[in-house]
PDB file of C-alpha atoms in Angstrom:
ATOM      1  CA  MET A   1      85.503  80.658 120.442  1.00  0.00           C
ATOM      2  CA  SER A   2      81.468  80.977 120.067  1.00  0.00           C
ATOM      3  CA  ILE A   3      81.267  84.174 122.368  1.00  0.00           C
ATOM      4  CA  ILE A   4      83.349  85.631 118.476  1.00  0.00           C
ATOM      5  CA  THR A   5      81.203  83.676 116.261  1.00  0.00           C
ATOM      6  CA  THR A   6      77.408  85.279 118.279  1.00  0.00           C
ATOM      7  CA  ILE A   7      79.580  88.906 118.320  1.00  0.00           C
ATOM      8  CA  SER A   8      80.445  87.862 114.220  1.00  0.00           C
ATOM      9  CA  THR A   9      76.562  87.274 114.091  1.00  0.00           C
ATOM     10  CA  TRP A  10      74.914  89.749 115.044  1.00  0.00           C
ATOM     11  CA  LEU A  11      77.016  92.549 115.202  1.00  0.00           C
ATOM     12  CA  ILE A  12      75.719  93.534 111.226  1.00  0.00           C
ATOM     13  CA  PRO A  13      72.031  93.410 112.388  1.00  0.00           C
ATOM     14  CA  CYS A  14      72.298  95.398 115.909  1.00  0.00           C
ATOM     15  CA  PHE A  15      74.826  97.888 114.003  1.00  0.00           C
ATOM     16  CA  ILE A  16      71.337  98.351 110.870  1.00  0.00           C
ATOM     17  CA  LEU A  17      69.361  98.148 113.478  1.00  0.00           C
ATOM     18  CA  ILE A  18      70.694 101.334 115.507  1.00  0.00           C
ATOM     19  CA  VAL A  19      71.661 103.387 112.086  1.00  0.00           C
ATOM     20  CA  LEU A  20      67.728 103.349 111.960  1.00  0.00           C
ATOM     21  CA  PHE A  21      66.771 103.983 115.429  1.00  0.00           C
ATOM     22  CA  VAL A  22      69.232 106.599 114.985  1.00  0.00           C
ATOM     23  CA  ALA A  23      67.470 107.808 111.232  1.00  0.00           C
ATOM     24  CA  THR A  24      64.681 107.620 113.019  1.00  0.00           C
ATOM     25  CA  TRP A  25      64.801 109.134 116.044  1.00  0.00           C
ATOM     26  CA  LYS A  26      66.813 112.260 113.830  1.00  0.00           C
ATOM     27  CA  ARG A  27      63.664 112.210 111.564  1.00  0.00           C
ATOM     28  CA  VAL A  28      65.390 110.982 108.703  1.00  0.00           C
ATOM     29  CA  PRO A  29      63.161 109.599 106.107  1.00  0.00           C
ATOM     30  CA  THR A  30      65.131 106.399 106.307  1.00  0.00           C
ATOM     31  CA  TYR A  31      62.479 104.728 103.054  1.00  0.00           C
ATOM     32  CA  GLU A  32      63.347 106.657 100.902  1.00  0.00           C
ATOM     33  CA  THR A  33      66.735 107.404 101.753  1.00  0.00           C
ATOM     34  CA  PHE A  34      67.090 103.848 101.570  1.00  0.00           C
ATOM     35  CA  VAL A  35      65.801 104.039  98.017  1.00  0.00           C
ATOM     36  CA  GLU A  36      67.565 106.912  96.520  1.00  0.00           C
ATOM     37  CA  GLY A  37      70.691 105.108  98.011  1.00  0.00           C
ATOM     38  CA  GLY A  38      69.461 102.317  95.959  1.00  0.00           C
ATOM     39  CA  LYS A  39      68.598 104.108  92.750  1.00  0.00           C
ATOM     40  CA  ASP A  40      72.355 105.617  93.375  1.00  0.00           C
ATOM     41  CA  GLY A  41      74.176 102.042  93.046  1.00  0.00           C
ATOM     42  CA  VAL A  42      72.190 100.910  90.150  1.00  0.00           C
ATOM     43  CA  LYS A  43      72.843 103.250  88.534  1.00  0.00           C
ATOM     44  CA  MET A  44      76.553 103.724  89.869  1.00  0.00           C
ATOM     45  CA  ALA A  45      76.860  99.404  88.145  1.00  0.00           C
ATOM     46  CA  PHE A  46      75.624 100.786  85.061  1.00  0.00           C
ATOM     47  CA  SER A  47      78.460 102.879  84.679  1.00  0.00           C
ATOM     48  CA  LEU A  48      81.118 101.128  85.852  1.00  0.00           C
ATOM     49  CA  LEU A  49      80.072  97.956  83.513  1.00  0.00           C
ATOM     50  CA  PRO A  50      82.422  98.548  80.058  1.00  0.00           C
ATOM     51  CA  PHE A  51      84.875  99.421  82.433  1.00  0.00           C
ATOM     52  CA  LEU A  52      84.749  95.457  83.899  1.00  0.00           C
ATOM     53  CA  VAL A  53      83.650  94.475  79.548  1.00  0.00           C
ATOM     54  CA  GLY A  54      87.588  96.194  78.634  1.00  0.00           C
ATOM     55  CA  MET A  55      88.376  94.057  81.671  1.00  0.00           C
ATOM     56  CA  ILE A  56      87.483  90.897  81.108  1.00  0.00           C
ATOM     57  CA  VAL A  57      88.048  91.108  77.082  1.00  0.00           C
ATOM     58  CA  ALA A  58      91.869  91.571  77.549  1.00  0.00           C
ATOM     59  CA  ILE A  59      92.511  88.997  79.668  1.00  0.00           C
ATOM     60  CA  SER A  60      90.884  86.315  77.513  1.00  0.00           C
ATOM     61  CA  ILE A  61      92.526  87.214  74.720  1.00  0.00           C
ATOM     62  CA  LEU A  62      96.072  88.052  76.692  1.00  0.00           C
ATOM     63  CA  ARG A  63      95.671  84.456  77.724  1.00  0.00           C
ATOM     64  CA  SER A  64      93.805  82.369  74.520  1.00  0.00           C
ATOM     65  CA  SER A  65      96.326  84.463  71.959  1.00  0.00           C
ATOM     66  CA  GLY A  66      99.456  82.292  73.245  1.00  0.00           C
ATOM     67  CA  ALA A  67     101.087  85.664  73.928  1.00  0.00           C
ATOM     68  CA  LEU A  68     101.557  85.161  78.067  1.00  0.00           C
ATOM     69  CA  ASP A  69     102.783  80.910  76.825  1.00  0.00           C
ATOM     70  CA  ALA A  70     105.094  83.027  74.170  1.00  0.00           C
ATOM     71  CA  PHE A  71     106.633  85.611  76.511  1.00  0.00           C
ATOM     72  CA  ILE A  72     106.987  82.821  79.510  1.00  0.00           C
ATOM     73  CA  GLN A  73     109.052  80.291  76.737  1.00  0.00           C
ATOM     74  CA  LEU A  74     111.326  83.791  75.466  1.00  0.00           C
ATOM     75  CA  ILE A  75     112.352  84.484  79.037  1.00  0.00           C
ATOM     76  CA  SER A  76     112.150  81.279  81.436  1.00  0.00           C
ATOM     77  CA  PRO A  77     115.996  80.591  79.937  1.00  0.00           C
ATOM     78  CA  PHE A  78     116.737  84.251  82.565  1.00  0.00           C
ATOM     79  CA  LEU A  79     114.302  82.916  85.074  1.00  0.00           C
ATOM     80  CA  ILE A  80     115.798  79.646  85.744  1.00  0.00           C
ATOM     81  CA  PHE A  81     119.040  81.231  85.594  1.00  0.00           C
ATOM     82  CA  ILE A  82     118.352  83.272  88.713  1.00  0.00           C
ATOM     83  CA  GLY A  83     116.401  80.387  91.281  1.00  0.00           C
ATOM     84  CA  ILE A  84     112.053  81.850  90.015  1.00  0.00           C
ATOM     85  CA  PRO A  85     110.171  78.779  88.707  1.00  0.00           C
ATOM     86  CA  PRO A  86     108.856  80.322  85.322  1.00  0.00           C
ATOM     87  CA  GLU A  87     105.235  78.868  86.032  1.00  0.00           C
ATOM     88  CA  ILE A  88     105.109  81.102  88.645  1.00  0.00           C
ATOM     89  CA  ILE A  89     104.654  84.216  86.004  1.00  0.00           C
ATOM     90  CA  PRO A  90     101.888  84.123  84.654  1.00  0.00           C
ATOM     91  CA  LEU A  91     100.185  84.619  88.489  1.00  0.00           C
ATOM     92  CA  ALA A  92     103.024  87.711  88.084  1.00  0.00           C
ATOM     93  CA  MET A  93     100.872  88.880  85.375  1.00  0.00           C
ATOM     94  CA  VAL A  94      97.924  88.243  85.293  1.00  0.00           C
ATOM     95  CA  ARG A  95      97.515  89.549  89.477  1.00  0.00           C
ATOM     96  CA  PRO A  96      97.376  92.649  88.893  1.00  0.00           C
ATOM     97  CA  ILE A  97      94.851  92.880  86.412  1.00  0.00           C
ATOM     98  CA  SER A  98      92.251  89.812  87.355  1.00  0.00           C
ATOM     99  CA  GLY A  99      91.458  88.532  91.502  1.00  0.00           C
ATOM    100  CA  THR A 100      89.397  85.809  90.514  1.00  0.00           C
ATOM    101  CA  ALA A 101      91.908  84.924  87.063  1.00  0.00           C
ATOM    102  CA  ALA A 102      94.756  85.248  89.612  1.00  0.00           C
ATOM    103  CA  LEU A 103      93.377  83.040  92.233  1.00  0.00           C
ATOM    104  CA  GLY A 104      92.113  80.310  89.138  1.00  0.00           C
ATOM    105  CA  MET A 105      95.735  80.515  88.723  1.00  0.00           C
ATOM    106  CA  THR A 106      97.397  79.939  91.978  1.00  0.00           C
ATOM    107  CA  THR A 107      94.566  77.276  93.245  1.00  0.00           C
ATOM    108  CA  GLU A 108      95.445  75.337  88.968  1.00  0.00           C
ATOM    109  CA  LEU A 109      99.254  75.532  90.975  1.00  0.00           C
ATOM    110  CA  ILE A 110      98.888  74.324  94.257  1.00  0.00           C
ATOM    111  CA  GLY A 111      96.664  71.201  92.775  1.00  0.00           C
ATOM    112  CA  THR A 112      98.968  70.777  90.673  1.00  0.00           C
ATOM    113  CA  HIS A 113     102.777  70.576  92.726  1.00  0.00           C
ATOM    114  CA  GLY A 114     100.647  70.635  96.025  1.00  0.00           C
ATOM    115  CA  PRO A 115     100.504  73.501  98.908  1.00  0.00           C
ATOM    116  CA  ASP A 116     102.941  71.981 100.231  1.00  0.00           C
ATOM    117  CA  SER A 117     106.136  72.720  97.078  1.00  0.00           C
ATOM    118  CA  PHE A 118     108.225  75.730  96.462  1.00  0.00           C
ATOM    119  CA  ILE A 119     105.070  77.145  93.929  1.00  0.00           C
ATOM    120  CA  GLY A 120     102.799  76.442  95.855  1.00  0.00           C
ATOM    121  CA  ARG A 121     104.134  78.145  99.130  1.00  0.00           C
ATOM    122  CA  LEU A 122     105.600  81.555  96.387  1.00  0.00           C
ATOM    123  CA  ALA A 123     101.536  81.290  94.604  1.00  0.00           C
ATOM    124  CA  SER A 124      99.723  81.846  98.051  1.00  0.00           C
ATOM    125  CA  THR A 125     102.647  84.726  99.034  1.00  0.00           C
ATOM    126  CA  MET A 126     102.531  86.494  95.606  1.00  0.00           C
ATOM    127  CA  GLN A 127      98.860  85.827  96.162  1.00  0.00           C
ATOM    128  CA  GLY A 128      98.649  87.653  99.399  1.00  0.00           C
ATOM    129  CA  SER A 129     101.164  91.100  98.569  1.00  0.00           C
ATOM    130  CA  THR A 130     100.103  92.438  96.213  1.00  0.00           C
ATOM    131  CA  ASP A 131      96.939  93.075  94.994  1.00  0.00           C
ATOM    132  CA  THR A 132      94.483  93.960  91.610  1.00  0.00           C
ATOM    133  CA  THR A 133      96.122  97.639  90.776  1.00  0.00           C
ATOM    134  CA  LEU A 134      94.787  97.518  87.256  1.00  0.00           C
ATOM    135  CA  TYR A 135      91.004  96.482  88.326  1.00  0.00           C
ATOM    136  CA  ILE A 136      91.165  99.009  91.667  1.00  0.00           C
ATOM    137  CA  ILE A 137      92.230 101.825  89.264  1.00  0.00           C
ATOM    138  CA  THR A 138      88.720 101.133  87.171  1.00  0.00           C
ATOM    139  CA  ILE A 139      86.353 100.799  89.523  1.00  0.00           C
ATOM    140  CA  TYR A 140      87.485 102.775  91.667  1.00  0.00           C
ATOM    141  CA  PHE A 141      88.294 105.463  89.001  1.00  0.00           C
ATOM    142  CA  GLY A 142      85.806 104.252  86.720  1.00  0.00           C
ATOM    143  CA  ALA A 143      83.353 105.777  89.676  1.00  0.00           C
ATOM    144  CA  VAL A 144      84.192 108.587  90.145  1.00  0.00           C
ATOM    145  CA  GLY A 145      85.191 110.167  86.266  1.00  0.00           C
ATOM    146  CA  ILE A 146      89.081 110.793  86.918  1.00  0.00           C
ATOM    147  CA  ARG A 147      90.409 109.882  83.808  1.00  0.00           C
ATOM    148  CA  LYS A 148      93.957 110.910  84.821  1.00  0.00           C
ATOM    149  CA  MET A 149      95.107 108.489  86.448  1.00  0.00           C
ATOM    150  CA  ARG A 150      99.254 108.346  85.555  1.00  0.00           C
ATOM    151  CA  TYR A 151     100.670 108.893  88.912  1.00  0.00           C
ATOM    152  CA  ALA A 152      98.094 106.104  90.862  1.00  0.00           C
ATOM    153  CA  LEU A 153      99.021 103.584  88.144  1.00  0.00           C
ATOM    154  CA  LYS A 154     102.108 103.948  88.270  1.00  0.00           C
ATOM    155  CA  VAL A 155     102.725 103.610  91.620  1.00  0.00           C
ATOM    156  CA  GLY A 156     100.379 100.841  91.765  1.00  0.00           C
ATOM    157  CA  LEU A 157     102.452  98.369  90.180  1.00  0.00           C
ATOM    158  CA  LEU A 158     105.027  99.006  91.275  1.00  0.00           C
ATOM    159  CA  ALA A 159     104.085  98.374  94.213  1.00  0.00           C
ATOM    160  CA  ASP A 160     102.847  95.544  92.650  1.00  0.00           C
ATOM    161  CA  LEU A 161     106.401  94.033  91.239  1.00  0.00           C
ATOM    162  CA  VAL A 162     107.367  95.337  94.443  1.00  0.00           C
ATOM    163  CA  GLY A 163     105.832  92.745  96.568  1.00  0.00           C
ATOM    164  CA  ILE A 164     106.925  89.831  94.085  1.00  0.00           C
ATOM    165  CA  ILE A 165     110.137  90.573  94.674  1.00  0.00           C
ATOM    166  CA  ALA A 166     109.743  90.471  98.484  1.00  0.00           C
ATOM    167  CA  SER A 167     107.623  86.855  97.665  1.00  0.00           C
ATOM    168  CA  VAL A 168     110.244  85.527  95.468  1.00  0.00           C
ATOM    169  CA  ILE A 169     113.150  86.351  97.833  1.00  0.00           C
ATOM    170  CA  ILE A 170     110.960  85.905 101.083  1.00  0.00           C
ATOM    171  CA  VAL A 171     109.805  82.317 100.498  1.00  0.00           C
ATOM    172  CA  THR A 172     113.588  81.113  98.862  1.00  0.00           C
ATOM    173  CA  LEU A 173     114.585  82.841 102.056  1.00  0.00           C
ATOM    174  CA  ILE A 174     112.475  80.647 103.694  1.00  0.00           C
ATOM    175  CA  PHE A 175     111.193  77.274 102.558  1.00  0.00           C
ATOM    176  CA  GLY A 176     114.771  77.701  99.477  1.00  0.00           C
TER     177      GLY A 176
END
């Protein structure tokens, strides 16, 4: 195990040194190129800021308005009938929007119900089986200026839905 630790500790610094040596050997102005890349990175970060603020505000409104709780109350009888715990629905709805909020919800579910409970296992499996589709589309498409994202959004949300359904089925079959 110490060999893997040593390799992982030295891998990135060695890679950076190799890049610097090759760039110097090919007479690339390394410092100037680095500074130019830093400038571009700062410009991109500022251009993404409105998209991030919009997502954070939308998530805050959804959670604090009580709309999420009202929706869960509405569909709880159906969920219980088909064997899905209603406590997992906020995670399923927030996961495509925000990874950080979803991780917080997963931590809360595991803290409340335990890591070996059905809900804890389902939350963990769902966390690993889905992605932050809206966040990814917002950041990556916003970074390159793509405005028409309807097919990517549909496919991404469909993949999240399939991941959620597969999580429920697999956890029910294995741990149910």
